[in-house]
Short mmCIF file of C-alpha atoms in Angstrom, two decimals:
data_model
loop_
_atom_site.label_atom_id
_atom_site.label_comp_id
_atom_site.label_asym_id
_atom_site.label_seq_id
_atom_site.Cartn_x
_atom_site.Cartn_y
_atom_site.Cartn_z
CA UNK Q 93 11.11 -22.05 -20.51
CA UNK Q 94 9.69 -24.56 -18.07
CA UNK Q 95 6.49 -24.92 -20.14
CA UNK Q 96 8.42 -25.58 -23.32
CA UNK Q 97 10.55 -28.18 -21.46
CA UNK Q 98 7.40 -29.86 -20.20
CA UNK Q 99 5.94 -29.86 -23.75
CA UNK Q 100 9.14 -31.42 -25.06
CA UNK Q 101 9.05 -34.10 -22.36
CA UNK Q 102 5.38 -34.86 -23.25
CA UNK Q 103 6.37 -35.16 -26.90
CA UNK Q 104 9.15 -37.58 -25.95
CA UNK Q 105 6.73 -39.63 -23.84
CA UNK Q 106 4.23 -39.71 -26.75
CA UNK Q 107 6.95 -40.83 -29.11
CA UNK Q 108 7.88 -43.58 -26.63
CA UNK Q 109 4.30 -44.83 -26.50
CA UNK Q 110 4.15 -44.96 -30.32
CA UNK Q 111 7.44 -46.86 -30.52
CA UNK Q 112 6.83 -49.21 -27.60
CA UNK Q 113 9.34 -47.47 -25.32
CA UNK Q 114 8.28 -46.64 -21.79
CA UNK Q 115 10.13 -43.86 -19.91
CA UNK Q 116 10.03 -44.17 -16.16
CA UNK Q 117 8.99 -40.76 -14.83
CA UNK Q 118 9.52 -41.86 -11.24
CA UNK Q 119 13.24 -42.30 -11.94
CA UNK Q 120 13.58 -39.10 -13.93
CA UNK Q 121 14.89 -35.79 -12.42
CA UNK Q 122 16.05 -32.55 -13.88
CA UNK Q 123 19.01 -30.28 -13.25
CA UNK Q 124 19.26 -26.64 -14.36
CA UNK Q 125 22.73 -25.87 -15.67
CA UNK Q 126 23.41 -22.23 -14.94
CA UNK Q 127 25.71 -19.96 -12.98
CA UNK Q 128 22.85 -17.69 -11.84
CA UNK Q 129 22.47 -17.32 -8.09
CA UNK Q 130 18.70 -16.88 -8.02
CA UNK Q 131 16.37 -19.04 -10.09
CA UNK Q 132 12.61 -18.84 -10.22
CA UNK Q 133 11.12 -21.97 -8.73
CA UNK Q 134 8.99 -23.63 -11.39
CA UNK Q 135 8.09 -27.23 -11.66
CA UNK Q 136 8.80 -29.50 -14.63
CA UNK Q 137 6.46 -32.42 -15.25
CA UNK Q 138 6.65 -35.56 -17.29
CA UNK Q 139 3.79 -37.98 -17.92
CA UNK Q 140 1.68 -36.07 -15.34
CA UNK Q 141 4.32 -36.32 -12.56
CA UNK Q 142 6.26 -33.38 -11.19
CA UNK Q 143 9.99 -34.14 -11.58
CA UNK Q 144 12.29 -33.63 -8.60
CA UNK Q 145 15.10 -31.10 -9.04
CA UNK Q 146 18.61 -32.43 -8.68
CA UNK Q 147 21.72 -30.37 -7.94
CA UNK Q 148 24.03 -32.79 -9.84
CA UNK Q 149 23.87 -35.89 -11.95
CA UNK Q 150 26.23 -38.52 -13.32
CA UNK Q 151 26.58 -38.94 -17.08
CA UNK Q 152 29.04 -41.40 -18.68
CA UNK Q 153 31.07 -41.50 -15.48
CA UNK Q 154 31.28 -37.76 -15.05
CA UNK Q 155 29.65 -35.99 -12.12
CA UNK Q 156 28.04 -32.79 -13.45
CA UNK Q 157 26.83 -30.11 -11.06
CA UNK Q 158 24.31 -27.38 -11.80
CA UNK Q 159 26.96 -24.66 -11.56
CA UNK Q 160 29.34 -26.68 -13.83
CA UNK Q 161 32.12 -26.76 -11.24
CA UNK Q 162 34.09 -30.01 -11.42
CA UNK Q 163 35.07 -30.26 -7.72
CA UNK Q 164 32.80 -33.21 -6.97
CA UNK Q 165 33.92 -35.10 -10.06
CA UNK Q 166 37.62 -34.54 -9.37
CA UNK Q 167 37.22 -35.45 -5.71
CA UNK Q 168 35.56 -38.76 -6.58
CA UNK Q 169 38.28 -39.57 -9.14
CA UNK Q 170 40.98 -38.71 -6.57
CA UNK Q 171 39.34 -40.99 -3.95
CA UNK Q 172 39.11 -43.90 -6.36
CA UNK Q 173 42.72 -43.39 -7.50
CA UNK Q 174 43.84 -43.22 -3.87
CA UNK Q 175 42.20 -46.54 -3.13
CA UNK Q 176 43.82 -48.21 -6.12
CA UNK Q 177 47.20 -46.70 -5.23
CA UNK Q 178 46.77 -48.05 -1.69
CA UNK Q 179 46.09 -51.56 -3.03
CA UNK Q 180 49.21 -51.40 -5.22
CA UNK Q 181 51.33 -50.03 -2.37
CA UNK Q 182 50.21 -52.91 -0.09
CA UNK Q 183 50.83 -55.47 -2.84
CA UNK Q 184 54.28 -54.02 -3.59
CA UNK Q 185 55.97 -56.15 -0.94
CA UNK Q 186 54.94 -59.37 -2.74
CA UNK Q 187 56.45 -58.42 -6.11
CA UNK Q 188 59.91 -57.23 -7.14
CA UNK Q 189 60.12 -54.50 -9.81
CA UNK Q 190 61.35 -57.16 -12.29
CA UNK Q 191 58.29 -59.32 -11.52
CA UNK Q 192 55.97 -56.40 -12.09
CA UNK Q 193 57.61 -55.53 -15.35
CA UNK Q 194 57.38 -59.16 -16.48
CA UNK Q 195 53.77 -59.43 -15.37
CA UNK Q 196 52.44 -56.13 -16.74
CA UNK Q 197 54.91 -55.10 -19.39
CA UNK Q 198 55.73 -51.43 -19.99
CA UNK Q 199 52.98 -48.90 -20.56
CA UNK Q 200 54.40 -48.00 -23.96
CA UNK Q 201 54.29 -51.65 -25.01
CA UNK Q 202 50.66 -51.99 -23.91
CA UNK Q 203 49.74 -48.84 -25.81
CA UNK Q 204 51.53 -50.04 -28.92
CA UNK Q 205 49.67 -53.41 -28.78
CA UNK Q 206 46.33 -51.52 -28.38
CA UNK Q 207 47.16 -49.19 -31.32
CA UNK Q 208 48.14 -52.13 -33.54
CA UNK Q 209 44.97 -53.97 -32.59
CA UNK Q 210 42.89 -50.95 -33.65
CA UNK Q 211 44.88 -50.74 -36.90
CA UNK Q 212 44.33 -54.48 -37.43
CA UNK Q 213 40.59 -54.04 -36.99
CA UNK Q 214 40.62 -51.20 -39.54
CA UNK Q 215 42.67 -53.04 -42.12
CA UNK Q 216 40.56 -56.20 -41.86
CA UNK Q 217 37.17 -54.48 -41.88
CA UNK Q 218 36.37 -55.26 -38.23
CA UNK Q 219 35.62 -51.67 -37.24
CA UNK Q 220 32.59 -49.44 -37.43
CA UNK Q 221 31.90 -47.21 -40.41
CA UNK Q 222 32.53 -44.19 -38.15
CA UNK Q 223 36.10 -45.33 -37.55
CA UNK Q 224 36.79 -46.25 -41.14
CA UNK Q 225 35.58 -42.86 -42.28
CA UNK Q 226 38.10 -41.20 -39.98
CA UNK Q 227 41.05 -43.03 -41.53
CA UNK Q 228 42.65 -41.51 -44.61
CA UNK Q 229 42.21 -43.47 -47.84
CA UNK Q 230 44.94 -45.79 -48.87
CA UNK Q 231 47.32 -44.04 -51.24
CA UNK Q 232 48.79 -46.05 -54.09
CA UNK Q 233 51.63 -43.97 -55.49
CA UNK Q 234 52.39 -44.19 -59.19
CA UNK Q 235 56.12 -44.33 -58.49
CA UNK Q 236 57.98 -46.40 -55.93
CA UNK Q 237 59.47 -43.49 -54.01
CA UNK Q 238 59.22 -43.13 -50.29
CA UNK Q 239 57.48 -39.99 -49.13
CA UNK Q 240 58.99 -37.98 -46.32
CA UNK Q 241 57.38 -35.43 -44.07
CA UNK Q 242 58.51 -31.83 -44.55
CA UNK Q 243 57.94 -31.13 -40.85
CA UNK Q 244 57.65 -33.28 -37.75
CA UNK Q 245 54.29 -31.73 -36.88
CA UNK Q 246 52.10 -34.82 -37.56
CA UNK Q 247 54.83 -37.41 -37.17
CA UNK Q 248 53.51 -38.67 -33.80
CA UNK Q 249 49.85 -38.65 -34.71
CA UNK Q 250 48.05 -41.98 -34.91
CA UNK Q 251 48.36 -43.04 -38.57
CA UNK Q 252 52.08 -42.26 -39.16
CA UNK Q 253 53.12 -43.63 -35.71
CA UNK Q 254 51.15 -46.85 -36.00
CA UNK Q 255 52.07 -47.31 -39.67
CA UNK Q 256 55.75 -47.40 -38.66
CA UNK Q 257 54.96 -50.02 -35.97
CA UNK Q 258 52.81 -51.96 -38.44
CA UNK Q 259 55.53 -52.00 -41.10
CA UNK Q 260 58.12 -53.16 -38.59
CA UNK Q 261 56.00 -56.05 -37.30
CA UNK Q 262 57.46 -59.50 -37.77
CA UNK Q 263 55.68 -61.86 -40.10
CA UNK Q 264 54.71 -64.23 -37.29
CA UNK Q 265 52.27 -61.64 -35.93
CA UNK Q 266 49.99 -62.08 -38.93
CA UNK Q 267 47.71 -65.11 -39.38
CA UNK Q 268 46.27 -66.62 -42.50
CA UNK Q 269 42.81 -66.14 -40.94
CA UNK Q 270 41.40 -62.97 -39.37
CA UNK Q 271 41.44 -63.35 -35.61
CA UNK Q 272 41.86 -60.21 -33.46
CA UNK Q 273 42.51 -62.10 -30.18
CA UNK Q 274 45.32 -64.19 -31.63
CA UNK Q 275 46.80 -61.12 -33.36
CA UNK Q 276 46.90 -59.31 -29.99
CA UNK Q 277 48.43 -62.36 -28.24
CA UNK Q 278 51.15 -62.72 -30.86
CA UNK Q 279 51.85 -58.98 -30.99
CA UNK Q 280 52.09 -58.86 -27.20
CA UNK Q 281 54.83 -61.49 -27.25
CA UNK Q 282 56.88 -59.63 -29.88
CA UNK Q 283 59.28 -56.85 -28.87
CA UNK Q 284 57.93 -53.70 -30.43
CA UNK Q 285 61.00 -51.64 -29.58
#
């Protein structure tokens, strides 16, 4: 297995040279993901350098260990959350609950504004093709009857939930020109109750 991994790394390095991409072998390490207790010690090399073995690595903010136990990751998240909670606790004496609610708004309001902003991007063609492919196509019914859901199973999923918010938005939230920032500012000032 080690030799095939080394061959793959050499192929990646060769591809990089052909495409003007240079991989830094001195910053590269490897981690074997397994729950085996005993592993045979073989070396993996890239670009003629033996890569050091790492017991864990960080990928997209997640600490991954070789035995796939999340203790390190959860501990680091708990420490960061504890620090932020401490900051908030110390700042609490400077703000009344009413001030905090006025300053930050409710969590449900902030989520609704974020959902509406995403829906605005979709309806105005400001989103990626990946996102637009996930949205169901617009349905233009032949008759003017209102469809109802037979069950409440999907009632709280993104499209039905945000469609209700979207349809209840006041006219002042919409602009004649497409501007996401102004839409978010106007929507944030409107009660979305």
